[in-house]
PDB file of C-alpha atoms in Angstrom:
ATOM      1  CA  MET U   1      91.818  61.022  95.152  1.00 89.00           C
ATOM      2  CA  LYS U   2      91.529  64.520  96.580  1.00 95.00           C
ATOM      3  CA  ARG U   3      91.433  67.478  94.235  1.00 98.00           C
ATOM      4  CA  TYR U   4      92.970  70.763  95.319  1.00 98.00           C
ATOM      5  CA  GLY U   5      92.187  74.168  93.853  1.00 98.00           C
ATOM      6  CA  GLY U   6      94.581  77.055  93.704  1.00 98.00           C
ATOM      7  CA  ILE U   7      94.323  80.701  92.687  1.00 98.00           C
ATOM      8  CA  GLU U   8      97.327  82.923  92.050  1.00 98.00           C
ATOM      9  CA  ALA U   9      95.649  86.312  92.277  1.00 97.00           C
ATOM     10  CA  GLY U  10      97.783  88.934  90.586  1.00 92.00           C
ATOM     11  CA  GLY U  11      97.259  92.542  89.729  1.00 87.00           C
ATOM     12  CA  THR U  12      97.329  91.754  85.992  1.00 88.00           C
ATOM     13  CA  LYS U  13      95.893  88.241  85.808  1.00 94.00           C
ATOM     14  CA  MET U  14      94.254  85.525  87.882  1.00 97.00           C
ATOM     15  CA  VAL U  15      95.485  81.966  87.376  1.00 98.00           C
ATOM     16  CA  MET U  16      93.283  79.099  88.567  1.00 98.00           C
ATOM     17  CA  ALA U  17      94.315  75.462  88.694  1.00 98.00           C
ATOM     18  CA  VAL U  18      93.280  72.062  90.005  1.00 98.00           C
ATOM     19  CA  ALA U  19      95.833  69.487  91.168  1.00 98.00           C
ATOM     20  CA  ASP U  20      95.887  65.965  92.545  1.00 97.00           C
ATOM     21  CA  ASP U  21      97.443  64.728  95.812  1.00 93.00           C
ATOM     22  CA  LYS U  22     100.936  64.845  94.321  1.00 93.00           C
ATOM     23  CA  MET U  23     100.458  68.439  93.107  1.00 94.00           C
ATOM     24  CA  ASN U  24     100.253  67.395  89.479  1.00 95.00           C
ATOM     25  CA  ILE U  25      98.247  70.144  87.775  1.00 97.00           C
ATOM     26  CA  LEU U  26      95.229  68.622  86.042  1.00 98.00           C
ATOM     27  CA  CYS U  27      93.790  71.783  84.484  1.00 98.00           C
ATOM     28  CA  ARG U  28      94.302  75.532  84.614  1.00 98.00           C
ATOM     29  CA  GLU U  29      92.881  78.759  83.289  1.00 98.00           C
ATOM     30  CA  SER U  30      94.118  82.346  83.238  1.00 98.00           C
ATOM     31  CA  ILE U  31      91.900  85.430  83.104  1.00 98.00           C
ATOM     32  CA  ALA U  32      92.605  89.152  83.188  1.00 97.00           C
ATOM     33  CA  THR U  33      92.188  90.898  86.537  1.00 96.00           C
ATOM     34  CA  GLY U  34      89.275  93.220  85.959  1.00 96.00           C
ATOM     35  CA  ALA U  35      86.528  94.659  88.150  1.00 97.00           C
ATOM     36  CA  PRO U  36      86.368  92.642  91.391  1.00 97.00           C
ATOM     37  CA  ASP U  37      82.866  91.187  91.199  1.00 97.00           C
ATOM     38  CA  ALA U  38      83.115  90.225  87.545  1.00 98.00           C
ATOM     39  CA  THR U  39      86.553  88.672  88.071  1.00 98.00           C
ATOM     40  CA  LEU U  40      85.333  86.754  91.112  1.00 98.00           C
ATOM     41  CA  GLU U  41      82.343  85.425  89.163  1.00 98.00           C
ATOM     42  CA  ARG U  42      84.658  83.931  86.536  1.00 98.00           C
ATOM     43  CA  MET U  43      86.895  82.346  89.168  1.00 98.00           C
ATOM     44  CA  ILE U  44      83.903  80.769  90.910  1.00 98.00           C
ATOM     45  CA  ALA U  45      82.607  79.484  87.561  1.00 98.00           C
ATOM     46  CA  PHE U  46      85.932  77.761  86.906  1.00 98.00           C
ATOM     47  CA  PHE U  47      85.812  75.832  90.184  1.00 98.00           C
ATOM     48  CA  ARG U  48      82.144  74.988  89.801  1.00 98.00           C
ATOM     49  CA  GLY U  49      83.113  73.406  86.512  1.00 98.00           C
ATOM     50  CA  HIS U  50      86.099  71.693  88.134  1.00 98.00           C
ATOM     51  CA  PRO U  51      85.004  70.852  91.711  1.00 98.00           C
ATOM     52  CA  VAL U  52      87.688  70.708  94.418  1.00 98.00           C
ATOM     53  CA  ASP U  53      87.915  69.489  98.019  1.00 98.00           C
ATOM     54  CA  ALA U  54      89.762  72.601  99.218  1.00 98.00           C
ATOM     55  CA  LEU U  55      90.979  75.927  97.869  1.00 98.00           C
ATOM     56  CA  GLY U  56      94.176  77.913  98.413  1.00 98.00           C
ATOM     57  CA  VAL U  57      94.591  81.533  97.354  1.00 98.00           C
ATOM     58  CA  ALA U  58      97.929  83.286  96.848  1.00 98.00           C
ATOM     59  CA  SER U  59      97.075  86.956  96.400  1.00 97.00           C
ATOM     60  CA  PHE U  60      98.517  90.380  95.849  1.00 92.00           C
ATOM     61  CA  GLY U  61      98.065  92.532  98.905  1.00 88.00           C
ATOM     62  CA  PRO U  62      98.240  93.928 101.426  1.00 90.00           C
ATOM     63  CA  LEU U  63      95.999  91.302 103.055  1.00 94.00           C
ATOM     64  CA  ASP U  64      94.335  90.808 106.420  1.00 95.00           C
ATOM     65  CA  LEU U  65      95.726  87.439 107.492  1.00 94.00           C
ATOM     66  CA  LYS U  66      94.638  87.472 111.143  1.00 93.00           C
ATOM     67  CA  LYS U  67      92.111  84.651 111.433  1.00 91.00           C
ATOM     68  CA  ASP U  68      90.359  86.240 114.416  1.00 93.00           C
ATOM     69  CA  SER U  69      89.879  89.537 112.561  1.00 94.00           C
ATOM     70  CA  PRO U  70      86.420  90.540 111.276  1.00 96.00           C
ATOM     71  CA  THR U  71      88.080  91.344 107.963  1.00 96.00           C
ATOM     72  CA  TYR U  72      90.168  88.156 107.702  1.00 96.00           C
ATOM     73  CA  GLY U  73      90.708  87.279 104.074  1.00 97.00           C
ATOM     74  CA  TYR U  74      90.198  90.820 102.782  1.00 97.00           C
ATOM     75  CA  ILE U  75      92.486  92.594 100.357  1.00 96.00           C
ATOM     76  CA  THR U  76      93.109  95.844 102.251  1.00 93.00           C
ATOM     77  CA  LYS U  77      94.752  99.124 101.138  1.00 87.00           C
ATOM     78  CA  THR U  78      96.032  97.955  97.780  1.00 86.00           C
ATOM     79  CA  PRO U  79      97.147 100.359  95.030  1.00 79.00           C
ATOM     80  CA  LYS U  80      94.522  98.607  92.839  1.00 86.00           C
ATOM     81  CA  LEU U  81      91.788 100.930  94.022  1.00 88.00           C
ATOM     82  CA  ASP U  82      88.831  98.822  92.829  1.00 95.00           C
ATOM     83  CA  TRP U  83      90.028  96.027  95.108  1.00 96.00           C
ATOM     84  CA  VAL U  84      90.515  98.062  98.294  1.00 95.00           C
ATOM     85  CA  ASP U  85      88.832  96.360 101.292  1.00 97.00           C
ATOM     86  CA  TYR U  86      87.516  93.560  99.076  1.00 98.00           C
ATOM     87  CA  PRO U  87      86.406  90.372 100.929  1.00 98.00           C
ATOM     88  CA  LEU U  88      88.102  87.965  98.533  1.00 98.00           C
ATOM     89  CA  LEU U  89      88.375  84.880 100.736  1.00 98.00           C
ATOM     90  CA  PRO U  90      84.946  85.160 102.449  1.00 98.00           C
ATOM     91  CA  LEU U  91      83.208  85.399  99.069  1.00 98.00           C
ATOM     92  CA  LEU U  92      85.088  82.443  97.611  1.00 98.00           C
ATOM     93  CA  LYS U  93      84.432  80.337 100.688  1.00 97.00           C
ATOM     94  CA  ALA U  94      80.716  81.166 100.706  1.00 97.00           C
ATOM     95  CA  ALA U  95      80.362  80.350  97.005  1.00 98.00           C
ATOM     96  CA  LEU U  96      82.324  77.081  96.949  1.00 98.00           C
ATOM     97  CA  ASP U  97      81.675  75.804 100.496  1.00 97.00           C
ATOM     98  CA  VAL U  98      85.064  74.078 100.872  1.00 98.00           C
ATOM     99  CA  PRO U  99      87.962  74.647 103.293  1.00 97.00           C
ATOM    100  CA  CYS U 100      89.951  77.677 102.145  1.00 97.00           C
ATOM    101  CA  GLU U 101      93.247  79.300 103.037  1.00 97.00           C
ATOM    102  CA  LEU U 102      94.734  82.597 101.933  1.00 97.00           C
ATOM    103  CA  ASP U 103      98.274  83.980 101.981  1.00 97.00           C
ATOM    104  CA  THR U 104     100.391  86.446 100.062  1.00 95.00           C
ATOM    105  CA  ASP U 105     101.624  85.474  96.629  1.00 95.00           C
ATOM    106  CA  VAL U 106     105.239  85.631  97.807  1.00 96.00           C
ATOM    107  CA  ASN U 107     104.575  83.576 100.937  1.00 97.00           C
ATOM    108  CA  ALA U 108     102.964  80.945  98.725  1.00 98.00           C
ATOM    109  CA  ALA U 109     105.998  81.004  96.434  1.00 98.00           C
ATOM    110  CA  ALA U 110     108.284  80.560  99.451  1.00 98.00           C
ATOM    111  CA  LEU U 111     106.152  77.602 100.585  1.00 98.00           C
ATOM    112  CA  CYS U 112     106.370  76.002  97.151  1.00 98.00           C
ATOM    113  CA  GLU U 113     110.152  76.349  96.968  1.00 98.00           C
ATOM    114  CA  ALA U 114     110.508  75.014 100.531  1.00 98.00           C
ATOM    115  CA  LYS U 115     108.339  71.961  99.884  1.00 97.00           C
ATOM    116  CA  MET U 116     109.091  71.161  96.259  1.00 96.00           C
ATOM    117  CA  GLY U 117     111.798  73.453  94.937  1.00 98.00           C
ATOM    118  CA  VAL U 118     115.271  74.804  95.514  1.00 98.00           C
ATOM    119  CA  ALA U 119     114.856  74.997  99.334  1.00 98.00           C
ATOM    120  CA  LYS U 120     113.372  71.514  99.740  1.00 98.00           C
ATOM    121  CA  GLY U 121     114.486  69.952 103.017  1.00 96.00           C
ATOM    122  CA  LEU U 122     115.326  73.296 104.626  1.00 98.00           C
ATOM    123  CA  LYS U 123     113.409  74.911 107.480  1.00 97.00           C
ATOM    124  CA  ASN U 124     114.264  78.485 106.533  1.00 98.00           C
ATOM    125  CA  CYS U 125     114.120  80.321 103.230  1.00 98.00           C
ATOM    126  CA  MET U 126     113.039  83.600 101.733  1.00 98.00           C
ATOM    127  CA  TYR U 127     111.424  84.168  98.339  1.00 98.00           C
ATOM    128  CA  VAL U 128     111.771  87.627  96.808  1.00 98.00           C
ATOM    129  CA  THR U 129     110.041  88.755  93.645  1.00 96.00           C
ATOM    130  CA  ILE U 130     111.513  91.740  91.797  1.00 96.00           C
ATOM    131  CA  GLY U 131     109.274  93.115  89.086  1.00 93.00           C
ATOM    132  CA  THR U 132     106.632  95.827  88.922  1.00 89.00           C
ATOM    133  CA  GLY U 133     106.949  95.853  92.702  1.00 91.00           C
ATOM    134  CA  ILE U 134     109.168  94.059  95.187  1.00 95.00           C
ATOM    135  CA  GLY U 135     107.809  91.659  97.779  1.00 94.00           C
ATOM    136  CA  ALA U 136     109.107  88.766  99.829  1.00 96.00           C
ATOM    137  CA  GLY U 137     107.779  85.767 101.678  1.00 96.00           C
ATOM    138  CA  VAL U 138     109.618  84.293 104.642  1.00 97.00           C
ATOM    139  CA  TYR U 139     109.482  80.610 105.609  1.00 97.00           C
ATOM    140  CA  CYS U 140     110.976  80.330 109.107  1.00 96.00           C
ATOM    141  CA  GLU U 141     111.458  77.105 111.083  1.00 96.00           C
ATOM    142  CA  GLY U 142     108.850  75.407 108.918  1.00 94.00           C
ATOM    143  CA  ASN U 143     106.224  78.171 109.116  1.00 95.00           C
ATOM    144  CA  LEU U 144     105.229  81.114 106.948  1.00 95.00           C
ATOM    145  CA  VAL U 145     105.804  84.428 108.727  1.00 94.00           C
ATOM    146  CA  HIS U 146     102.846  86.777 109.248  1.00 91.00           C
ATOM    147  CA  GLY U 147     103.154  88.712 112.514  1.00 84.00           C
ATOM    148  CA  LEU U 148     101.512  92.131 112.724  1.00 83.00           C
ATOM    149  CA  MET U 149     100.496  91.820 109.058  1.00 80.00           C
ATOM    150  CA  HIS U 150     103.012  90.204 106.745  1.00 82.00           C
ATOM    151  CA  PRO U 151     106.572  91.229 105.897  1.00 88.00           C
ATOM    152  CA  GLU U 152     106.860  94.145 103.454  1.00 91.00           C
ATOM    153  CA  TRP U 153     110.410  93.698 102.230  1.00 95.00           C
ATOM    154  CA  GLY U 154     109.876  95.962  99.254  1.00 94.00           C
ATOM    155  CA  HIS U 155     109.663  98.923 101.604  1.00 94.00           C
ATOM    156  CA  ILE U 156     112.756  98.377 103.735  1.00 97.00           C
ATOM    157  CA  PRO U 157     115.161 101.348 103.722  1.00 96.00           C
ATOM    158  CA  VAL U 158     118.281 101.017 101.604  1.00 97.00           C
ATOM    159  CA  ALA U 159     121.153 103.464 101.255  1.00 97.00           C
ATOM    160  CA  PRO U 160     121.284 105.118  97.806  1.00 97.00           C
ATOM    161  CA  ARG U 161     124.606 104.626  96.090  1.00 97.00           C
ATOM    162  CA  LYS U 162     126.483 107.912  95.808  1.00 97.00           C
ATOM    163  CA  ASP U 163     126.484 107.896  92.009  1.00 97.00           C
ATOM    164  CA  ASP U 164     122.787 107.052  91.645  1.00 98.00           C
ATOM    165  CA  THR U 165     121.159 109.717  89.500  1.00 97.00           C
ATOM    166  CA  MET U 166     117.767 109.005  91.102  1.00 98.00           C
ATOM    167  CA  PRO U 167     118.481 108.661  94.843  1.00 98.00           C
ATOM    168  CA  GLU U 168     115.002 109.953  95.726  1.00 97.00           C
ATOM    169  CA  GLY U 169     113.417 106.791  94.283  1.00 97.00           C
ATOM    170  CA  ILE U 170     109.854 106.484  92.994  1.00 96.00           C
ATOM    171  CA  CYS U 171     107.898 105.009  95.910  1.00 94.00           C
ATOM    172  CA  PRO U 172     104.999 107.384  96.759  1.00 90.00           C
ATOM    173  CA  TYR U 173     105.286 106.417 100.436  1.00 88.00           C
ATOM    174  CA  HIS U 174     109.015 106.129 101.127  1.00 91.00           C
ATOM    175  CA  GLY U 175     110.880 107.449  98.103  1.00 91.00           C
ATOM    176  CA  GLY U 176     114.164 105.599  98.220  1.00 93.00           C
ATOM    177  CA  CYS U 177     113.060 102.312  99.748  1.00 96.00           C
ATOM    178  CA  LEU U 178     114.062  99.054  98.032  1.00 98.00           C
ATOM    179  CA  GLU U 179     111.023  99.090  95.740  1.00 95.00           C
ATOM    180  CA  GLY U 180     111.488 102.791  95.030  1.00 96.00           C
ATOM    181  CA  LEU U 181     115.063 102.223  93.883  1.00 98.00           C
ATOM    182  CA  ALA U 182     115.192  98.688  92.462  1.00 98.00           C
ATOM    183  CA  SER U 183     111.779  97.730  91.032  1.00 96.00           C
ATOM    184  CA  GLY U 184     111.178  97.438  87.297  1.00 96.00           C
ATOM    185  CA  PRO U 185     109.489 100.871  87.111  1.00 95.00           C
ATOM    186  CA  ALA U 186     112.398 102.408  89.047  1.00 97.00           C
ATOM    187  CA  ILE U 187     114.861 100.998  86.518  1.00 98.00           C
ATOM    188  CA  GLU U 188     112.793 102.390  83.644  1.00 98.00           C
ATOM    189  CA  LYS U 189     112.408 105.825  85.253  1.00 98.00           C
ATOM    190  CA  ARG U 190     116.145 106.093  85.958  1.00 98.00           C
ATOM    191  CA  TRP U 191     117.419 104.957  82.566  1.00 98.00           C
ATOM    192  CA  GLY U 192     114.548 105.894  80.243  1.00 97.00           C
ATOM    193  CA  LYS U 193     114.169 102.304  79.010  1.00 95.00           C
ATOM    194  CA  SER U 194     112.487  99.200  80.366  1.00 94.00           C
ATOM    195  CA  ALA U 195     114.713  96.546  81.909  1.00 94.00           C
ATOM    196  CA  LYS U 196     114.093  94.285  78.899  1.00 93.00           C
ATOM    197  CA  GLU U 197     115.644  96.893  76.596  1.00 96.00           C
ATOM    198  CA  LEU U 198     118.887  97.306  78.546  1.00 97.00           C
ATOM    199  CA  ALA U 199     121.981  95.417  77.411  1.00 97.00           C
ATOM    200  CA  PRO U 200     123.482  92.809  79.776  1.00 96.00           C
ATOM    201  CA  ASP U 201     126.571  95.016  80.288  1.00 97.00           C
ATOM    202  CA  HIS U 202     124.556  98.196  80.963  1.00 98.00           C
ATOM    203  CA  PRO U 203     125.595  99.996  84.198  1.00 98.00           C
ATOM    204  CA  ALA U 204     121.994  99.625  85.410  1.00 98.00           C
ATOM    205  CA  TRP U 205     122.710  96.049  86.479  1.00 98.00           C
ATOM    206  CA  GLN U 206     125.650  96.852  88.748  1.00 98.00           C
ATOM    207  CA  LEU U 207     123.474  99.426  90.493  1.00 98.00           C
ATOM    208  CA  GLU U 208     120.567  96.981  90.720  1.00 98.00           C
ATOM    209  CA  ALA U 209     122.875  94.327  92.163  1.00 98.00           C
ATOM    210  CA  HIS U 210     124.044  96.808  94.803  1.00 98.00           C
ATOM    211  CA  TYR U 211     120.498  97.435  96.048  1.00 98.00           C
ATOM    212  CA  LEU U 212     119.483  93.774  95.957  1.00 98.00           C
ATOM    213  CA  ALA U 213     122.683  92.850  97.796  1.00 98.00           C
ATOM    214  CA  GLN U 214     121.748  95.312 100.546  1.00 98.00           C
ATOM    215  CA  MET U 215     118.435  93.503 100.868  1.00 98.00           C
ATOM    216  CA  CYS U 216     120.194  90.131 101.003  1.00 98.00           C
ATOM    217  CA  VAL U 217     122.525  91.331 103.757  1.00 98.00           C
ATOM    218  CA  THR U 218     119.575  92.668 105.762  1.00 98.00           C
ATOM    219  CA  ALA U 219     117.831  89.306 105.384  1.00 98.00           C
ATOM    220  CA  LEU U 220     120.908  87.348 106.462  1.00 98.00           C
ATOM    221  CA  MET U 221     121.368  89.569 109.509  1.00 97.00           C
ATOM    222  CA  THR U 222     117.703  89.380 110.584  1.00 96.00           C
ATOM    223  CA  VAL U 223     115.660  86.329 109.541  1.00 95.00           C
ATOM    224  CA  SER U 224     118.775  84.279 108.666  1.00 96.00           C
ATOM    225  CA  PRO U 225     117.441  82.289 105.672  1.00 97.00           C
ATOM    226  CA  GLU U 226     119.262  79.201 104.456  1.00 98.00           C
ATOM    227  CA  LYS U 227     118.285  80.145 100.888  1.00 98.00           C
ATOM    228  CA  ILE U 228     117.411  83.526  99.398  1.00 98.00           C
ATOM    229  CA  ILE U 229     115.398  82.844  96.248  1.00 98.00           C
ATOM    230  CA  LEU U 230     115.185  85.710  93.767  1.00 98.00           C
ATOM    231  CA  GLY U 231     112.406  85.582  91.173  1.00 97.00           C
ATOM    232  CA  GLY U 232     110.232  87.948  89.170  1.00 95.00           C
ATOM    233  CA  GLY U 233     110.648  89.646  85.824  1.00 93.00           C
ATOM    234  CA  VAL U 234     113.777  91.656  86.629  1.00 97.00           C
ATOM    235  CA  MET U 235     115.625  88.496  87.681  1.00 97.00           C
ATOM    236  CA  GLY U 236     115.171  87.185  84.162  1.00 95.00           C
ATOM    237  CA  GLN U 237     118.418  89.108  83.700  1.00 96.00           C
ATOM    238  CA  ARG U 238     120.535  86.175  84.858  1.00 95.00           C
ATOM    239  CA  GLN U 239     123.760  88.214  84.710  1.00 97.00           C
ATOM    240  CA  LEU U 240     122.505  89.817  87.936  1.00 98.00           C
ATOM    241  CA  PHE U 241     123.150  86.726  90.050  1.00 98.00           C
ATOM    242  CA  PRO U 242     126.978  86.750  89.987  1.00 98.00           C
ATOM    243  CA  MET U 243     126.913  90.524  90.542  1.00 98.00           C
ATOM    244  CA  ILE U 244     124.643  90.105  93.577  1.00 98.00           C
ATOM    245  CA  HIS U 245     126.829  87.279  94.919  1.00 98.00           C
ATOM    246  CA  LYS U 246     129.947  89.425  94.699  1.00 98.00           C
ATOM    247  CA  GLU U 247     128.327  92.549  96.157  1.00 98.00           C
ATOM    248  CA  THR U 248     126.693  90.642  99.014  1.00 98.00           C
ATOM    249  CA  MET U 249     130.054  89.189 100.034  1.00 98.00           C
ATOM    250  CA  ARG U 250     131.597  92.661  99.898  1.00 98.00           C
ATOM    251  CA  LEU U 251     128.870  94.186 102.050  1.00 98.00           C
ATOM    252  CA  LEU U 252     129.042  91.338 104.567  1.00 97.00           C
ATOM    253  CA  GLY U 253     132.695  92.224 105.077  1.00 96.00           C
ATOM    254  CA  GLY U 254     133.523  88.762 106.410  1.00 95.00           C
ATOM    255  CA  TYR U 255     131.229  89.203 109.419  1.00 96.00           C
ATOM    256  CA  LEU U 256     129.224  85.996 108.957  1.00 95.00           C
ATOM    257  CA  ALA U 257     131.844  83.276 109.207  1.00 92.00           C
ATOM    258  CA  CYS U 258     129.286  80.663 108.108  1.00 92.00           C
ATOM    259  CA  VAL U 259     128.877  82.366 104.729  1.00 94.00           C
ATOM    260  CA  LYS U 260     131.846  81.357 102.599  1.00 92.00           C
ATOM    261  CA  ASP U 261     130.127  81.716  99.248  1.00 92.00           C
ATOM    262  CA  THR U 262     126.758  83.159  98.254  1.00 97.00           C
ATOM    263  CA  ALA U 263     126.435  81.364  94.898  1.00 97.00           C
ATOM    264  CA  SER U 264     124.602  78.460  96.535  1.00 96.00           C
ATOM    265  CA  LEU U 265     122.803  80.732  99.009  1.00 98.00           C
ATOM    266  CA  ILE U 266     121.259  83.342  96.674  1.00 98.00           C
ATOM    267  CA  VAL U 267     119.604  81.431  93.855  1.00 98.00           C
ATOM    268  CA  PRO U 268     116.824  81.508  91.234  1.00 98.00           C
ATOM    269  CA  PRO U 269     113.617  79.575  91.970  1.00 98.00           C
ATOM    270  CA  ALA U 270     113.250  75.990  90.775  1.00 98.00           C
ATOM    271  CA  CYS U 271     109.476  76.203  90.222  1.00 96.00           C
ATOM    272  CA  TYR U 272     109.221  79.600  88.475  1.00 90.00           C
ATOM    273  CA  PRO U 273     106.879  80.736  86.942  1.00 91.00           C
ATOM    274  CA  ASP U 274     104.518  78.461  88.871  1.00 95.00           C
ATOM    275  CA  SER U 275     105.944  78.916  92.394  1.00 96.00           C
ATOM    276  CA  GLY U 276     102.995  81.064  93.527  1.00 96.00           C
ATOM    277  CA  LEU U 277     100.366  78.860  91.901  1.00 98.00           C
ATOM    278  CA  VAL U 278     101.776  75.626  93.319  1.00 98.00           C
ATOM    279  CA  GLY U 279     102.085  77.382  96.675  1.00 98.00           C
ATOM    280  CA  ALA U 280      98.352  78.166  96.481  1.00 98.00           C
ATOM    281  CA  LEU U 281      97.655  74.470  95.853  1.00 98.00           C
ATOM    282  CA  LEU U 282      99.777  73.568  98.887  1.00 98.00           C
ATOM    283  CA  LEU U 283      97.733  76.058 100.938  1.00 98.00           C
ATOM    284  CA  ALA U 284      94.598  74.193  99.842  1.00 98.00           C
ATOM    285  CA  LYS U 285      96.083  70.914 101.005  1.00 97.00           C
ATOM    286  CA  SER U 286      96.950  72.508 104.347  1.00 96.00           C
ATOM    287  CA  ALA U 287      93.399  73.857 104.707  1.00 96.00           C
ATOM    288  CA  LEU U 288      91.927  70.369 104.202  1.00 96.00           C
ATOM    289  CA  GLU U 289      94.382  68.821 106.660  1.00 93.00           C
ATOM    290  CA  GLU U 290      93.442  71.420 109.286  1.00 89.00           C
ATOM    291  CA  MET U 291      89.801  70.379 108.883  1.00 83.00           C
ATOM    292  CA  GLY U 292      90.814  66.805 109.679  1.00 75.00           C
TER     293      GLY U 292
END
């Protein structure tokens, strides 16, 4: 039996796991994300104690995912300053000496949902996480999308609603981009309370649904996903889903004749909160298969 290792590398915590061929998780451990070298040492120690045949890493970014690049596998210009230009994948590969593969945390989550979750059997889906930041992974015609770097859906432009009291947003790069207007910190800055403290009928959610619906319309008009999967801490507010469905249909204006109803199109993830971790394990399996 092959054993696959996975790391979901987040800005707050690192989750490591080992799974069998059927992606049953055999053991796991979670540690706080601290200084890079010390954190890496603890991750390596976990896998030395639980040997694996291959390793997959689903990481916060931005990442260098070009395999012919001299900095392939590096975390690049991340807001977590200690981790800027850190050679995460090269160091893990050198220490463990097994086939390794790296992708973004949201791409890994999209892979998990496509292979084992709510988009199983489909060739196209998009996984969006809405929390401290906003990011998305795109699974298109059976492949994860990278391109020039990897999609940065959190920073797409959106039009501020006329009654928004904070149309300038909070993103230090783009102001009123999607993340600047609809992330968890944006909600807290606008209303003076965290999302968890706001009542289900608070006007914050209609505004949030408006911005997320704009993102959904942009996705449908561009990468044309068969499922848009919305996860992350903010989407724990399940009253958002019917609001987003209604607002997406309004913004579409009947243009896409194939979209009769968005309730089955825009959905929560089936594998949350482990979508990213299981995606990392699937990356490990892919890395071993590529090695033959």
